[in-house]
Amino acid sequence: MADPNLRLFSTKSLYELCVSAVVARFRDYKLHLTDLPKNVRFDLYYQLYKDKKICMLGSELSCLETFSKMLKVTNRRIHLLQIFQAPINHGIKVEQNLAFKYVMYSLDERENPAVQDKIINLGLRLGAFLSDAGWYAESEQVLFACKELCIANNQTPENWFRTLDCCHKLLHAQASFCAFDGAAETHRLAIEMIDKLKHTQYSACNHAALFAEFSVLFFIRSEYDEAYRWSIEALSHLKPSLPARVIIDVLRQAAKSCVVKREFQKAGLLIREAVYLTREIFDIDHPKYSDVLIDYGFYLLNYDSIINSVSVYKVALDIRKEIFGKTNLHVALAHEDLAYALYVYEYSSGRFIEASQNAGTAIEIMEKLLPQNHLMLASAKRVQALILEEIAIDSASAPNAPMPVQQLLDKSEILHLSALELARTAFGERNVQTAKHYGNLGRLYQSMKKFQEAEEMHLKAIRIKEDLLGPEDYEVGLSIGHLASLYNFHMKRYRDAEQLYYRSIAISLKLFGKSYSGLEYDYRGLLHVYAKLEDNEKYLEYTNTLDNWKELRDRHVESEDPPIDLQKRPQPIEHIINMFFNM
């Protein structure tokens, strides 16, 4: 009898040992893989990923027939995202290969009615996956080809419904990738399909998810009234019977729309519920959870809960890096969001190293993945330009500055002008994003001592924002405060500055209350005004106002709750909707 001490034990199951054995001699067994169940094939590919046999994995996943089977393994979506991204990180263009092969397949079989349903269904699955994976251009290619097949077979209500489903997925890819011309056409076709379906057996179908996608499109185009209108329409169609993913996406988008309309109580209700529901359904390592956290961070940052915003963005970035690696748009966008939150958080301290690193990483990834003049770069460049400007201002008084001040300012100007041109090309002159870029240039020119140019930029920003958002919007108040600073500290127009500060303060108090962080700059500005005007009574008044603000601000920061209540459970969606519409 063998000595039991010589026995070799393994914690792996027999199945796992078999998978490892096949992967060890993968080339020998490759021809026989087609006979295996799709779940077993998935395990083999995942083992290739774990064993870092990335070239073999990339070759397998670039086969359209193989990948179509992997898409049907729906309980392994996170793993599929990981093994899909791994070859891309090594330079294997799996996403391009699959998109090209699908388009050619759809063209080759265009006149073959026997397989068209199969091709369309594959296009819907593949296009949706590519969007989830962050490859929007390839998703658009697949879904556009799929849409063409749908339109060619669009004679019955069933066909119309399928065309509408394709429009929904295509619109998501186009809006996310800022392909606005194509998105407008897809939006028009979707509306046409909804109208056609009104008097059919599909008339009772729920369009909440599609209406939320309409809202996303208008939100990205900075048409906030339309974005808000469609998000409310989506909310009104929410039902408990809808898939959790749909409910979460509607809540997220409605919350973001409420944020830009400064309806923070409503936004907080919706986004927190989305966080709790996502955590319960998808767990905390799922990409959907990172999506929700990004939107929650957006709410917290705009609601002046800056520290919590930074912590939430960091968690979201970590989740995305774990799933998507480094060379992915989802990761780039998370770096950008974190960079801006850190910039706001460190504004008073001047410690911008971490913010600058994240902004630089975002731009680096985007420049690898996007066309040279893509709109997504505008936002990332804007964030980096803001950070560089602040570093330059701080460097002016630092003896060991890493880079000359003028060089930093010149680099910031190049980034701001590039971002402005991208925004004007995409949106035109009369758009909130264009106005923001004008305002950013105004602040930069103030730092560069180009005061007439600074005034011109600030006035442009104010005119556009007032025209689009009204005279009491947060964005208007921001630009008014910046113009007040210019008049106050550089142009000696103290009475003009005084009136602008009053107006900026009134907007901030109305929207955020007496502890709002931005009030500090306006109060300090007024102290400078009254010192120059030698108005001692007003100087004392605003000294007391600033002292009171500091006390309120300290209390506000100390009382901030942790961003996520780990014990909180989601409430019934009907209850949330009723609360929202009764606010």
Coordinates of C-alpha atoms in Angstrom, one line a residue:
M1 CA 0.0 0.0 0.0
A2 CA 1.3 3.4 -0.9
D3 CA 2.5 5.7 1.8
P4 CA -0.3 8.3 2.4
N5 CA 2.4 10.9 3.1
L6 CA 3.5 10.7 -0.5
R7 CA 0.1 11.4 -1.9
L8 CA -0.4 14.6 -3.8
F9 CA -3.6 16.4 -3.0
S10 CA -5.2 19.2 -5.1
T11 CA -7.8 21.7 -4.1
K12 CA -9.0 21.7 -7.7
S13 CA -12.0 19.7 -8.8
L14 CA -11.7 17.0 -11.5
Y15 CA -13.4 19.4 -13.9
E16 CA -11.0 22.2 -13.2
L17 CA -8.0 19.8 -13.7
C18 CA -9.5 18.8 -17.0
V19 CA -9.9 22.4 -18.1
S20 CA -6.3 23.2 -17.2
A21 CA -5.1 20.1 -19.0
V22 CA -6.9 21.1 -22.2
V23 CA -5.6 24.7 -22.0
A24 CA -2.1 23.3 -21.5
R25 CA -2.4 21.6 -25.0
F26 CA -4.9 24.0 -26.4
R27 CA -3.6 23.9 -30.0
D28 CA -4.0 20.1 -30.0
Y29 CA -7.6 20.2 -28.9
K30 CA -8.7 23.4 -30.7
L31 CA -10.5 21.6 -33.6
H32 CA -12.7 19.7 -31.2
L33 CA -13.9 22.7 -29.2
T34 CA -17.0 23.2 -31.4
D35 CA -18.5 20.0 -30.0
L36 CA -18.4 21.3 -26.5
P37 CA -21.2 23.0 -24.7
K38 CA -20.9 26.8 -24.7
N39 CA -20.4 27.0 -20.9
V40 CA -17.4 24.6 -21.1
R41 CA -15.9 26.6 -23.9
F42 CA -16.3 29.7 -21.9
D43 CA -14.4 28.1 -19.0
L44 CA -11.6 27.2 -21.4
Y45 CA -11.3 30.7 -22.6
Y46 CA -11.4 32.1 -19.1
Q47 CA -8.5 29.7 -18.2
L48 CA -6.6 31.0 -21.2
Y49 CA -7.1 34.5 -19.8
K50 CA -5.9 33.4 -16.3
D51 CA -2.9 31.6 -17.8
K52 CA -2.1 34.8 -19.8
K53 CA -2.2 33.0 -23.1
I54 CA -3.6 36.2 -24.6
C55 CA -2.7 35.6 -28.3
M56 CA -4.6 32.3 -28.4
L57 CA -7.5 34.0 -26.6
G58 CA -7.6 36.9 -29.0
S59 CA -7.6 34.6 -32.0
E60 CA -10.6 32.6 -30.5
L61 CA -12.7 35.6 -29.6
S62 CA -12.1 37.3 -33.0
C63 CA -14.2 34.5 -34.6
L64 CA -17.7 35.8 -34.9
E65 CA -19.4 32.4 -34.6
T66 CA -17.4 31.6 -31.4
F67 CA -18.1 35.0 -29.9
S68 CA -21.8 34.7 -30.6
K69 CA -21.9 31.6 -28.5
M70 CA -20.0 33.3 -25.7
L71 CA -22.6 36.1 -25.7
K72 CA -25.2 33.5 -24.8
V73 CA -23.4 32.7 -21.5
T74 CA -25.3 35.4 -19.7
N75 CA -24.3 34.6 -16.2
R76 CA -20.6 35.3 -16.9
R77 CA -20.8 38.8 -18.2
I78 CA -18.1 40.3 -16.0
H79 CA -15.7 37.5 -17.0
L80 CA -16.6 38.0 -20.7
L81 CA -15.8 41.7 -20.4
Q82 CA -12.4 40.9 -18.9
I83 CA -11.4 38.2 -21.4
F84 CA -12.6 40.5 -24.2
Q85 CA -10.5 43.4 -23.1
A86 CA -7.3 41.5 -22.3
P87 CA -6.3 40.8 -26.0
I88 CA -7.2 44.5 -26.9
N89 CA -4.8 45.6 -24.2
H90 CA -2.1 43.6 -26.0
G91 CA -2.8 45.2 -29.4
I92 CA -5.2 42.5 -30.8
K93 CA -8.1 44.4 -32.4
V94 CA -10.8 42.0 -31.3
E95 CA -13.5 44.7 -31.3
Q96 CA -12.7 45.8 -34.8
N97 CA -12.5 42.2 -36.1
L98 CA -15.9 41.3 -34.7
A99 CA -17.5 44.5 -36.0
F100 CA -16.0 44.1 -39.5
K101 CA -17.0 40.4 -39.7
Y102 CA -20.6 41.2 -38.6
V103 CA -21.0 43.9 -41.2
M104 CA -19.7 41.7 -43.9
Y105 CA -21.9 38.8 -42.7
S106 CA -25.0 41.0 -42.8
L107 CA -24.1 42.2 -46.4
D108 CA -23.3 38.7 -47.7
E109 CA -26.6 37.3 -46.4
R110 CA -28.8 40.3 -47.1
E111 CA -30.9 38.5 -49.7
N112 CA -31.2 35.3 -47.7
P113 CA -34.4 35.4 -45.7
A114 CA -33.7 32.1 -44.0
V115 CA -30.9 33.6 -41.8
Q116 CA -32.0 37.2 -41.5
D117 CA -33.6 36.8 -38.1
K118 CA -30.5 35.1 -36.8
I119 CA -28.3 37.9 -38.1
I120 CA -30.5 40.6 -36.6
N121 CA -30.6 38.9 -33.2
L122 CA -26.8 38.5 -33.3
G123 CA -26.4 42.2 -34.2
L124 CA -28.6 43.2 -31.2
R125 CA -26.6 41.1 -28.8
L126 CA -23.2 42.0 -30.2
G127 CA -23.9 45.7 -30.5
A128 CA -25.2 45.9 -26.9
F129 CA -22.1 44.1 -25.6
L130 CA -19.7 46.3 -27.5
S131 CA -21.4 49.3 -25.9
D132 CA -21.2 47.8 -22.4
A133 CA -17.5 47.1 -23.1
G134 CA -16.8 50.8 -24.0
W135 CA -16.3 50.2 -27.8
Y136 CA -19.0 52.6 -29.0
A137 CA -17.7 53.1 -32.6
E138 CA -17.7 49.4 -33.2
S139 CA -21.1 49.1 -31.5
E140 CA -22.5 51.7 -33.8
Q141 CA -21.1 49.9 -36.9
V142 CA -22.7 46.6 -35.8
L143 CA -26.1 48.2 -34.9
F144 CA -26.2 50.4 -38.0
A145 CA -25.8 47.3 -40.2
C146 CA -28.4 45.6 -38.0
K147 CA -30.8 48.5 -38.4
E148 CA -30.5 48.4 -42.2
L149 CA -31.6 44.7 -42.1
C150 CA -34.5 45.6 -39.8
I151 CA -35.7 48.4 -42.1
A152 CA -35.4 46.1 -45.1
N153 CA -37.8 43.7 -43.3
N154 CA -40.1 46.2 -41.6
Q155 CA -43.6 45.3 -42.8
T156 CA -45.2 43.9 -39.6
P157 CA -45.7 45.2 -36.0
E158 CA -43.3 42.5 -34.9
N159 CA -40.7 43.9 -37.3
W160 CA -41.4 47.5 -36.1
F161 CA -40.9 46.4 -32.5
R162 CA -37.6 44.8 -33.4
T163 CA -36.5 47.9 -35.3
L164 CA -37.4 50.0 -32.2
D165 CA -35.2 47.7 -30.1
C166 CA -32.3 48.2 -32.5
C167 CA -32.9 52.0 -32.4
H168 CA -32.7 51.9 -28.6
K169 CA -29.3 50.2 -28.6
L170 CA -27.9 52.2 -31.5
L171 CA -29.0 55.5 -29.9
H172 CA -27.1 54.5 -26.7
A173 CA -23.9 53.9 -28.7
Q174 CA -24.2 57.0 -30.8
A175 CA -25.1 59.3 -27.9
S176 CA -22.3 57.9 -25.7
F177 CA -19.8 58.4 -28.5
C178 CA -21.1 61.9 -29.3
A179 CA -22.1 60.9 -32.8
F180 CA -24.9 63.5 -32.8
D181 CA -25.9 63.5 -36.5
G182 CA -26.5 59.8 -36.5
A183 CA -28.2 59.9 -33.1
A184 CA -30.6 62.5 -34.4
E185 CA -31.6 60.2 -37.3
T186 CA -31.9 57.3 -34.9
H187 CA -34.1 59.3 -32.5
R188 CA -36.4 60.3 -35.4
L189 CA -36.7 56.7 -36.5
A190 CA -37.5 55.5 -33.0
I191 CA -40.3 58.1 -32.7
E192 CA -41.7 56.9 -36.0
M193 CA -41.7 53.3 -34.8
I194 CA -43.4 54.2 -31.6
D195 CA -46.2 56.0 -33.6
K196 CA -46.6 52.9 -35.8
L197 CA -46.9 50.6 -32.8
K198 CA -49.6 52.7 -31.1
H199 CA -52.6 50.8 -32.6
T200 CA -51.1 47.3 -32.6
Q201 CA -50.8 44.5 -30.1
Y202 CA -47.5 46.2 -29.0
S203 CA -49.3 49.4 -27.9
A204 CA -49.0 48.5 -24.2
C205 CA -45.2 47.9 -24.4
N206 CA -43.2 49.9 -21.9
H207 CA -40.8 52.5 -23.4
A208 CA -39.3 53.8 -20.1
A209 CA -35.8 52.6 -21.1
L210 CA -36.0 54.2 -24.5
F211 CA -37.3 57.5 -23.1
A212 CA -34.4 57.5 -20.7
E213 CA -32.1 57.1 -23.7
F214 CA -33.7 60.1 -25.3
S215 CA -32.9 62.0 -22.2
V216 CA -29.3 60.9 -22.3
L217 CA -28.9 62.2 -25.9
F218 CA -30.3 65.6 -25.0
F219 CA -28.2 65.7 -21.8
I220 CA -25.0 65.1 -23.6
R221 CA -25.9 67.8 -26.1
S222 CA -26.5 70.1 -23.1
E223 CA -30.2 70.6 -24.0
Y224 CA -31.2 70.2 -20.4
D225 CA -34.9 71.1 -20.7
E226 CA -35.4 68.4 -23.2
A227 CA -33.3 66.0 -21.2
Y228 CA -35.4 66.7 -18.1
R229 CA -38.6 66.3 -20.0
W230 CA -37.8 62.9 -21.3
S231 CA -36.4 61.7 -18.0
I232 CA -39.7 62.6 -16.3
E233 CA -41.5 60.8 -19.1
A234 CA -39.3 57.7 -18.4
L235 CA -40.0 57.9 -14.7
S236 CA -43.7 58.1 -15.2
H237 CA -43.6 54.8 -17.2
L238 CA -41.6 52.9 -14.6
K239 CA -43.2 49.6 -13.4
P240 CA -42.0 47.1 -10.8
S241 CA -42.2 44.4 -13.4
L242 CA -39.5 46.0 -15.6
P243 CA -36.0 44.5 -15.4
A244 CA -33.8 45.9 -12.6
R245 CA -31.3 47.2 -15.2
V246 CA -34.0 49.3 -16.8
I247 CA -35.2 50.7 -13.5
I248 CA -31.7 51.6 -12.4
D249 CA -30.9 53.3 -15.7
V250 CA -34.1 55.4 -15.6
L251 CA -33.4 56.4 -12.0
R252 CA -29.8 57.4 -12.8
Q253 CA -30.7 59.5 -15.8
A254 CA -33.6 61.2 -14.1
A255 CA -31.3 62.1 -11.2
K256 CA -28.7 63.6 -13.5
S257 CA -31.4 65.7 -15.2
C258 CA -32.6 66.9 -11.8
V259 CA -29.1 67.9 -10.9
V260 CA -28.6 70.2 -13.8
K261 CA -32.0 71.7 -13.1
R262 CA -30.8 72.2 -9.5
E263 CA -33.6 70.0 -8.1
F264 CA -31.3 68.4 -5.6
Q265 CA -33.9 66.9 -3.2
K266 CA -35.4 64.9 -6.1
A267 CA -32.0 64.0 -7.5
G268 CA -30.8 62.7 -4.1
L269 CA -33.9 60.5 -3.7
L270 CA -33.4 58.9 -7.2
I271 CA -29.7 58.4 -7.3
R272 CA -29.5 56.9 -3.8
E273 CA -32.2 54.5 -4.6
A274 CA -30.3 53.5 -7.8
V275 CA -27.2 52.9 -5.7
Y276 CA -29.0 50.6 -3.2
L277 CA -30.9 48.7 -5.9
T278 CA -27.8 48.2 -8.0
R279 CA -25.8 46.9 -5.0
E280 CA -28.5 44.5 -4.2
I281 CA -29.0 43.1 -7.7
F282 CA -25.5 43.3 -9.3
D283 CA -23.1 43.4 -6.3
I284 CA -20.3 45.8 -5.8
D285 CA -17.8 44.5 -8.4
H286 CA -20.2 44.8 -11.4
P287 CA -19.7 47.5 -14.1
K288 CA -23.3 48.6 -13.5
Y289 CA -22.4 49.5 -9.9
S290 CA -19.5 51.7 -11.2
D291 CA -21.9 53.4 -13.6
V292 CA -24.2 54.3 -10.8
L293 CA -21.4 55.5 -8.6
I294 CA -20.2 57.8 -11.3
D295 CA -23.6 59.4 -11.4
Y296 CA -23.8 59.5 -7.6
G297 CA -20.4 61.3 -7.6
F298 CA -21.8 63.8 -10.1
Y299 CA -24.7 64.5 -7.7
L300 CA -22.5 64.8 -4.7
L301 CA -20.1 67.2 -6.4
N302 CA -22.8 69.5 -7.6
Y303 CA -24.5 69.3 -4.2
D304 CA -21.3 70.6 -2.6
S305 CA -20.5 67.3 -0.9
I306 CA -17.0 67.4 -2.4
I307 CA -15.1 65.0 -0.1
N308 CA -17.7 62.3 -0.5
S309 CA -17.7 62.9 -4.3
V310 CA -14.0 62.2 -4.5
S311 CA -14.3 58.9 -2.4
V312 CA -17.2 57.7 -4.6
Y313 CA -15.4 58.4 -7.8
K314 CA -12.3 56.5 -6.6
V315 CA -14.4 53.4 -5.9
A316 CA -15.9 53.6 -9.4
L317 CA -12.5 54.0 -11.0
D318 CA -11.2 51.0 -9.1
I319 CA -14.1 48.8 -10.3
R320 CA -13.6 49.8 -13.9
K321 CA -9.9 49.3 -13.9
E322 CA -10.4 45.8 -12.5
I323 CA -12.8 44.9 -15.3
F324 CA -11.5 46.9 -18.2
G325 CA -7.8 47.3 -17.6
K326 CA -6.1 50.5 -18.8
T327 CA -6.9 51.0 -22.5
N328 CA -10.6 51.6 -22.3
L329 CA -12.9 54.6 -22.6
H330 CA -14.9 53.7 -19.5
V331 CA -11.6 53.9 -17.5
A332 CA -10.6 57.2 -19.2
L333 CA -14.0 58.8 -18.3
A334 CA -13.7 57.7 -14.7
H335 CA -10.2 59.2 -14.5
E336 CA -11.6 62.5 -15.9
D337 CA -14.4 62.6 -13.4
L338 CA -12.1 61.9 -10.5
A339 CA -9.6 64.6 -11.8
Y340 CA -12.3 67.3 -11.8
A341 CA -13.5 66.3 -8.3
L342 CA -10.0 66.4 -7.0
Y343 CA -9.4 69.8 -8.7
V344 CA -12.5 71.2 -6.9
Y345 CA -11.5 69.5 -3.6
E346 CA -7.9 70.8 -3.6
Y347 CA -8.8 74.2 -5.0
S348 CA -7.9 76.0 -1.7
S349 CA -4.9 73.8 -0.9
G350 CA -3.1 74.0 -4.2
R351 CA -2.1 70.3 -4.1
F352 CA -3.1 69.4 -7.7
I353 CA -0.6 66.5 -8.4
E354 CA -3.2 63.7 -8.1
A355 CA -5.8 65.7 -10.1
S356 CA -3.3 66.4 -12.8
Q357 CA -2.2 62.8 -13.0
N358 CA -5.8 61.6 -13.5
A359 CA -6.5 64.2 -16.1
G360 CA -3.3 63.3 -18.0
T361 CA -4.2 59.6 -17.9
A362 CA -7.7 60.3 -19.2
I363 CA -6.3 62.3 -22.1
E364 CA -3.6 59.7 -22.8
I365 CA -6.2 56.9 -23.1
M366 CA -8.6 59.0 -25.2
E367 CA -5.8 60.0 -27.6
K368 CA -5.0 56.3 -28.2
L369 CA -8.7 55.3 -28.8
L370 CA -10.4 58.3 -30.4
P371 CA -10.0 60.3 -33.6
Q372 CA -7.8 63.4 -33.2
N373 CA -10.6 65.9 -32.9
H374 CA -13.2 63.9 -31.1
L375 CA -15.5 65.8 -28.8
M376 CA -14.8 63.6 -25.7
L377 CA -11.3 65.1 -25.7
A378 CA -12.8 68.5 -25.1
S379 CA -14.0 67.8 -21.6
A380 CA -10.7 66.1 -20.6
K381 CA -8.6 68.9 -22.0
R382 CA -10.8 71.4 -20.2
V383 CA -10.1 69.7 -16.8
Q384 CA -6.4 69.5 -17.5
A385 CA -6.3 73.2 -18.5
L386 CA -8.0 74.3 -15.3
I387 CA -5.5 72.3 -13.2
L388 CA -2.5 73.7 -15.1
E389 CA -3.8 77.2 -14.6
E390 CA -4.0 76.7 -10.9
I391 CA -0.6 75.1 -10.7
A392 CA 0.7 78.2 -12.6
I393 CA -0.9 80.6 -10.2
D394 CA 0.6 78.7 -7.2
S395 CA 4.0 78.5 -9.0
A396 CA 4.3 82.2 -9.3
S397 CA 5.1 82.4 -5.6
A398 CA 7.1 79.2 -5.4
P399 CA 10.9 79.3 -5.7
N400 CA 11.3 75.8 -7.0
A401 CA 8.4 75.6 -9.5
P402 CA 8.6 72.5 -11.8
M403 CA 7.8 74.5 -14.9
P404 CA 7.9 78.3 -15.7
V405 CA 4.6 80.0 -15.1
Q406 CA 4.2 81.4 -18.6
Q407 CA 4.8 77.9 -20.0
L408 CA 2.0 76.5 -17.9
L409 CA -0.4 79.2 -18.8
D410 CA 0.4 78.9 -22.5
K411 CA -0.2 75.1 -22.3
S412 CA -3.5 75.8 -20.6
E413 CA -4.5 78.2 -23.3
I414 CA -3.8 75.7 -26.0
L415 CA -6.0 73.1 -24.2
H416 CA -8.8 75.6 -23.6
L417 CA -8.8 76.8 -27.2
S418 CA -8.8 73.2 -28.5
A419 CA -11.7 72.3 -26.2
L420 CA -13.7 75.5 -27.3
E421 CA -13.2 74.7 -31.0
L422 CA -14.4 71.1 -30.5
A423 CA -17.4 72.3 -28.6
R424 CA -18.3 74.9 -31.2
T425 CA -18.0 72.4 -34.0
A426 CA -20.2 69.9 -32.2
F427 CA -22.8 72.2 -30.6
G428 CA -22.5 75.6 -32.2
E429 CA -22.1 78.9 -30.4
R430 CA -25.4 78.9 -28.5
N431 CA -24.7 76.0 -26.1
V432 CA -24.0 75.6 -22.5
Q433 CA -20.7 73.7 -23.1
T434 CA -19.5 76.4 -25.5
A435 CA -20.3 79.0 -22.9
K436 CA -18.4 77.1 -20.2
H437 CA -15.3 77.1 -22.5
Y438 CA -15.6 80.9 -23.0
G439 CA -15.8 81.3 -19.2
N440 CA -12.8 79.1 -18.7
L441 CA -10.8 81.2 -21.2
G442 CA -12.0 84.3 -19.4
R443 CA -10.5 83.1 -16.1
L444 CA -7.3 82.1 -17.9
Y445 CA -6.9 85.4 -19.6
Q446 CA -7.3 87.1 -16.2
S447 CA -4.4 85.0 -14.9
M448 CA -2.4 85.9 -18.1
K449 CA -3.2 89.7 -17.4
K450 CA -5.1 89.9 -20.7
F451 CA -7.9 91.8 -19.0
Q452 CA -9.9 93.1 -22.0
E453 CA -9.9 89.6 -23.6
A454 CA -10.9 88.1 -20.2
E455 CA -13.9 90.5 -19.9
E456 CA -15.0 89.7 -23.5
M457 CA -14.9 85.9 -22.7
H458 CA -16.9 86.3 -19.5
L459 CA -19.5 88.5 -21.1
K460 CA -20.0 85.9 -23.9
A461 CA -20.4 83.1 -21.4
I462 CA -22.9 85.1 -19.3
R463 CA -25.0 86.0 -22.4
I464 CA -25.2 82.4 -23.7
K465 CA -26.0 81.0 -20.3
E466 CA -28.6 83.5 -19.4
D467 CA -30.3 83.0 -22.8
L468 CA -30.3 79.2 -22.4
L469 CA -30.7 78.7 -18.6
G470 CA -32.3 81.9 -17.3
P471 CA -30.9 84.7 -15.1
E472 CA -30.8 82.7 -11.8
D473 CA -29.1 79.5 -12.9
Y474 CA -26.0 78.2 -11.1
E475 CA -23.9 78.5 -14.3
V476 CA -24.9 82.1 -14.7
G477 CA -23.9 82.8 -11.0
L478 CA -20.6 81.2 -11.6
S479 CA -19.7 83.3 -14.6
I480 CA -21.0 86.5 -12.9
G481 CA -18.7 85.8 -9.9
H482 CA -15.7 85.4 -12.2
L483 CA -16.5 88.7 -14.0
A484 CA -16.8 90.3 -10.6
S485 CA -13.4 89.1 -9.6
L486 CA -11.9 90.5 -12.9
Y487 CA -13.5 93.9 -12.2
N488 CA -12.5 93.9 -8.6
F489 CA -8.9 92.7 -8.6
H490 CA -7.6 93.8 -12.0
M491 CA -9.8 96.5 -13.6
K492 CA -10.6 98.7 -10.4
R493 CA -14.3 98.7 -11.4
Y494 CA -15.3 98.3 -7.7
R495 CA -19.0 99.4 -8.0
D496 CA -19.6 97.1 -11.0
A497 CA -17.9 94.3 -9.1
E498 CA -20.1 95.0 -6.0
Q499 CA -23.3 94.6 -7.9
L500 CA -22.1 91.4 -9.6
Y501 CA -21.1 89.9 -6.2
Y502 CA -24.5 90.6 -4.8
R503 CA -26.2 88.9 -7.7
S504 CA -23.8 85.8 -7.5
I505 CA -24.5 85.6 -3.7
A506 CA -28.2 85.7 -4.2
I507 CA -28.1 82.8 -6.7
S508 CA -25.9 80.7 -4.5
L509 CA -28.1 81.3 -1.4
K510 CA -31.2 80.4 -3.3
L511 CA -29.8 77.2 -4.7
F512 CA -27.5 75.9 -2.0
G513 CA -28.1 77.8 1.3
K514 CA -25.9 79.7 3.6
S515 CA -23.1 77.0 4.0
Y516 CA -22.3 76.7 0.3
S517 CA -18.6 76.6 -0.3
G518 CA -18.6 79.0 -3.2
L519 CA -19.9 81.8 -1.1
E520 CA -16.4 82.3 0.4
Y521 CA -15.0 83.7 -2.8
D522 CA -17.8 86.2 -3.2
Y523 CA -17.6 87.4 0.5
R524 CA -13.8 87.8 0.3
G525 CA -14.3 89.7 -3.0
L526 CA -16.7 92.1 -1.3
L527 CA -14.2 92.6 1.5
H528 CA -11.6 93.7 -1.0
V529 CA -14.2 96.0 -2.7
Y530 CA -15.1 97.7 0.5
A531 CA -11.5 98.0 1.6
K532 CA -10.7 99.8 -1.7
L533 CA -13.8 102.0 -1.4
E534 CA -12.9 102.7 2.3
D535 CA -16.4 101.7 3.3
N536 CA -15.7 100.6 6.8
E537 CA -19.4 99.9 7.7
K538 CA -19.8 97.5 4.8
Y539 CA -16.4 96.0 5.5
L540 CA -17.3 95.1 9.1
E541 CA -20.7 93.8 7.9
Y542 CA -19.1 91.3 5.5
T543 CA -16.3 90.4 7.9
N544 CA -19.1 89.2 10.2
T545 CA -20.9 87.5 7.3
L546 CA -17.7 85.6 6.4
D547 CA -17.2 84.6 10.0
N548 CA -20.7 83.3 10.2
W549 CA -20.2 81.4 6.9
K550 CA -17.1 79.7 8.3
E551 CA -19.0 78.4 11.3
L552 CA -21.8 77.1 9.1
R553 CA -19.4 75.6 6.7
D554 CA -17.5 73.7 9.4
R555 CA -20.8 72.4 10.8
H556 CA -21.8 71.3 7.2
V557 CA -18.6 69.4 6.6
E558 CA -18.7 67.7 10.1
S559 CA -22.3 66.7 9.6
E560 CA -21.9 65.2 6.1
D561 CA -23.0 61.5 6.2
P562 CA -20.9 58.8 4.6
P563 CA -21.8 58.7 0.9
I564 CA -23.3 55.2 1.0
D565 CA -25.4 53.6 3.7
L566 CA -24.2 50.0 3.6
Q567 CA -27.3 48.9 5.6
K568 CA -29.8 50.6 3.4
R569 CA -32.2 48.4 1.3
P570 CA -34.0 49.6 -1.8
Q571 CA -37.6 50.6 -1.4
P572 CA -40.5 49.6 -3.7
I573 CA -40.2 51.5 -6.9
E574 CA -43.8 52.6 -6.8
H575 CA -43.0 54.3 -3.4
I576 CA -40.0 56.1 -4.9
I577 CA -42.0 57.4 -7.9
N578 CA -44.9 58.6 -5.7
M579 CA -42.4 60.4 -3.4
F580 CA -40.7 62.0 -6.4
F581 CA -43.9 63.3 -8.0
N582 CA -45.3 64.5 -4.7
M583 CA -42.2 66.6 -3.9

